[in-house]
RNA sequence: CGGGCGGUAGCGCAGUCUGGUAGCGCACCUGUAUGGGGUGCAGGUGGUCGGAGGUUCAAAUCCUCUCCGCCCGACCA
């Protein structure tokens, strides 16, 4: 048996971690302990659960079939919500002429360092460089200018599922890669109010999806001026807390105002006969959410997937010795699968491995519920159900499985959210001064409520001293006025954290 | 981008200091006994030592350049 401590080149496992996790460690030989080295744990989980692998090009990754199945389920959950709110999908090109990108000064400045350029077609140098899209505002706005003439053409509600590229200096699988997959919604409206409404509506869609489907609690709010999208009027975000106490921006929604409309000349003739610029929004979430799932729900045995998006919701592990037992179990399992398949994504594992090996494998890969079926169960007309989240093991009568299993899976979904919410609440503190905030950020991490006056200088000062940034100005917050944690002028509570 | 560390079989590593032609565990293959938490035994397959150049009779080992990854920090709409 290989010892995971030496396998990872460590002299010794931290004594503090050993006691609490010894039981779990016995089951897992391939993943470093979460408390020992969180970053390493994260990478181990991604690799060993076969979600993704490193690609030959720096900062790029291959999303493997299991990881992609997860992403596809996430796409479905989002896409349905987009369609339900009146949006339609379209596809715009990968390449954007440099001149388009340069039209909006703030926008260019924001993205310039991260843009990858196409300079040649074959051997011929291009007359104008082409940017590999870091986001599609400029190309989409160019097209909207052609398509929109009248107030009757509005609103335009379009979403695009695409890849984008940003030349990042430091990359992490799923969290920040050079190329990533996302969706970007781009809408155009007749009035400012309508655009603002849309911006907030889509932020709400993200919150609904992330909390209900991914079981990750988020804090919706508005970004500070310094953190907003380059070229936007206002940016909103939903912020989530990861297992190591760092925050992750899980989704953003921007009210673009008329900035882009003016630059790209997107106008319409309004009811009153006046020619006006449209009001726009854009909003997006990315494969980064896969990283969030891993960090919020994962444990020392590996991945824990929320049932709603898990590629396999229930794994059946057959157990047998003799051929006769195998046949009896096979018939029982086939019947079981037939019952469950209409309700649930179920799979049975007939590979030539020992049951124990399979238990570990499927736990590592995060399957929410395992059903064990052996000769004893066939005889008792039952299955043994084991939850991935609590490790609770209990027999279920075969007759009730059709309803008990879906109910159990739903319960896992619920309790994952409950547990994540409890963790987040336990890791949310208050601070009145920068020193207090620093202490929390150093020792426990997590979210910190602290009063802020609204000045960028104070925001920057906090970042300088503590490394924490304003994640957002939550919609739902204490409304008492307090002294700004930096300058002492009147301020109100905002949410700070160290962020990914 | 800075500091530190690493790249040797599919995975995890030893060998590098002190040059002599590559090894261990797991995985994999075959057989056999097994199978309710990573199964035992026996036999086997597999490596241009990240890449390029140099020094040398001889390079995984020494030198130069380069690519990739990890940890910490800076940066990041």
Short mmCIF file of N, CA, C and O (backbone and C1' of nucleotides) in Angstrom, two decimals, chain A residues 318-330 350 352-355 373-376 378, chain B residues 33-37:
data_model
loop_
_atom_site.label_atom_id
_atom_site.label_comp_id
_atom_site.label_asym_id
_atom_site.label_seq_id
_atom_site.Cartn_x
_atom_site.Cartn_y
_atom_site.Cartn_z
N UNK A 318 -22.73 -3.96 -8.03
CA UNK A 318 -23.13 -5.35 -7.78
C UNK A 318 -22.04 -6.10 -7.01
O UNK A 318 -20.86 -5.82 -7.18
N UNK A 319 -22.46 -7.02 -6.15
CA UNK A 319 -21.52 -7.80 -5.37
C UNK A 319 -21.90 -9.28 -5.48
O UNK A 319 -23.08 -9.62 -5.36
N UNK A 320 -20.91 -10.12 -5.73
CA UNK A 320 -21.21 -11.56 -5.89
C UNK A 320 -19.93 -12.35 -5.79
O UNK A 320 -18.83 -11.80 -5.91
N UNK A 321 -20.07 -13.64 -5.56
CA UNK A 321 -18.89 -14.53 -5.57
C UNK A 321 -19.05 -15.57 -6.66
O UNK A 321 -18.37 -15.55 -7.65
N UNK A 322 -19.99 -16.45 -6.45
CA UNK A 322 -20.15 -17.54 -7.40
C UNK A 322 -20.97 -17.10 -8.61
O UNK A 322 -21.67 -16.10 -8.56
N UNK A 323 -20.89 -17.87 -9.66
CA UNK A 323 -21.60 -17.55 -10.89
C UNK A 323 -23.11 -17.47 -10.65
O UNK A 323 -23.79 -16.61 -11.20
N UNK A 324 -23.61 -18.36 -9.82
CA UNK A 324 -25.05 -18.36 -9.54
C UNK A 324 -25.45 -17.06 -8.87
O UNK A 324 -26.50 -16.48 -9.18
N UNK A 325 -24.60 -16.59 -7.98
CA UNK A 325 -24.88 -15.32 -7.30
C UNK A 325 -24.85 -14.18 -8.31
O UNK A 325 -25.69 -13.28 -8.28
N UNK A 326 -23.88 -14.25 -9.18
CA UNK A 326 -23.75 -13.21 -10.19
C UNK A 326 -25.03 -13.10 -11.01
O UNK A 326 -25.53 -12.01 -11.27
N UNK A 327 -25.56 -14.24 -11.39
CA UNK A 327 -26.77 -14.22 -12.21
C UNK A 327 -27.96 -13.65 -11.46
O UNK A 327 -28.74 -12.87 -11.99
N UNK A 328 -28.08 -14.06 -10.20
CA UNK A 328 -29.20 -13.56 -9.39
C UNK A 328 -29.09 -12.05 -9.21
O UNK A 328 -30.07 -11.32 -9.35
N UNK A 329 -27.87 -11.61 -8.92
CA UNK A 329 -27.64 -10.17 -8.72
C UNK A 329 -27.90 -9.40 -10.02
O UNK A 329 -28.51 -8.34 -10.02
N UNK A 330 -27.43 -9.97 -11.14
CA UNK A 330 -27.59 -9.31 -12.44
C UNK A 330 -29.06 -9.08 -12.77
O UNK A 330 -29.45 -8.01 -13.24
N UNK A 350 -20.23 -2.95 -13.74
CA UNK A 350 -19.92 -4.39 -13.84
C UNK A 350 -18.47 -4.65 -14.17
O UNK A 350 -18.09 -5.74 -14.56
N UNK A 352 -14.55 -5.52 -13.84
CA UNK A 352 -13.86 -6.53 -13.03
C UNK A 352 -12.97 -5.87 -11.99
O UNK A 352 -11.76 -5.82 -12.14
N UNK A 353 -13.58 -5.34 -10.98
CA UNK A 353 -12.84 -4.76 -9.87
C UNK A 353 -13.55 -5.22 -8.61
O UNK A 353 -14.70 -5.61 -8.67
N UNK A 354 -12.87 -5.13 -7.50
CA UNK A 354 -13.57 -5.52 -6.26
C UNK A 354 -14.56 -4.41 -5.90
O UNK A 354 -14.39 -3.25 -6.28
N UNK A 355 -15.61 -4.80 -5.15
CA UNK A 355 -16.60 -3.78 -4.74
C UNK A 355 -15.94 -2.62 -4.01
O UNK A 355 -16.27 -1.46 -4.26
N UNK A 373 -25.75 -3.91 -4.24
CA UNK A 373 -26.65 -5.06 -4.37
C UNK A 373 -25.83 -6.34 -4.36
O UNK A 373 -25.07 -6.63 -5.28
N UNK A 374 -25.96 -7.13 -3.29
CA UNK A 374 -25.28 -8.41 -3.18
C UNK A 374 -26.27 -9.52 -2.92
O UNK A 374 -27.47 -9.27 -2.82
N UNK A 375 -25.77 -10.75 -2.82
CA UNK A 375 -26.65 -11.90 -2.57
C UNK A 375 -27.54 -11.72 -1.33
O UNK A 375 -28.71 -12.09 -1.36
N UNK A 376 -26.98 -11.11 -0.31
CA UNK A 376 -27.76 -10.90 0.91
C UNK A 376 -28.94 -9.97 0.65
O UNK A 376 -30.02 -10.15 1.22
N UNK A 378 -30.37 -9.47 -2.36
CA UNK A 378 -31.33 -10.17 -3.22
C UNK A 378 -32.23 -11.04 -2.35
O UNK A 378 -33.45 -11.03 -2.49
P A B 33 -9.04 -21.33 -9.81
"O5'" A B 33 -9.12 -20.68 -8.36
"C5'" A B 33 -8.70 -21.44 -7.22
"C4'" A B 33 -8.34 -20.53 -6.10
"C3'" A B 33 -9.48 -19.68 -5.54
"O3'" A B 33 -10.31 -20.40 -4.65
"C1'" A B 33 -7.57 -18.34 -5.85
P U B 34 -11.74 -19.82 -4.34
"O5'" U B 34 -11.42 -18.44 -3.64
"C5'" U B 34 -12.39 -17.40 -3.61
"C4'" U B 34 -11.69 -16.10 -3.31
"C3'" U B 34 -12.66 -14.94 -3.15
"O3'" U B 34 -13.09 -14.84 -1.80
"C1'" U B 34 -10.91 -14.34 -4.63
P G B 35 -14.63 -14.46 -1.57
"O5'" G B 35 -14.71 -12.96 -2.07
"C5'" G B 35 -13.95 -11.94 -1.42
"C4'" G B 35 -14.15 -10.64 -2.17
"C3'" G B 35 -15.57 -10.11 -2.09
"O3'" G B 35 -15.55 -8.69 -2.11
"C1'" G B 35 -15.02 -10.54 -4.34
P G B 36 -15.22 -7.86 -0.81
"O5'" G B 36 -16.22 -6.64 -0.92
"C5'" G B 36 -17.62 -6.86 -0.83
"C4'" G B 36 -18.20 -5.97 0.23
"C3'" G B 36 -17.73 -6.29 1.65
"O3'" G B 36 -17.74 -5.06 2.37
"C1'" G B 36 -20.06 -6.64 1.49
P G B 37 -16.33 -4.48 2.88
"O5'" G B 37 -16.04 -3.54 1.61
"C5'" G B 37 -14.90 -3.79 0.78
"C4'" G B 37 -13.94 -2.62 0.88
"C3'" G B 37 -13.23 -2.47 2.24
"O3'" G B 37 -11.96 -1.89 2.04
"C1'" G B 37 -14.50 -0.56 1.82
#
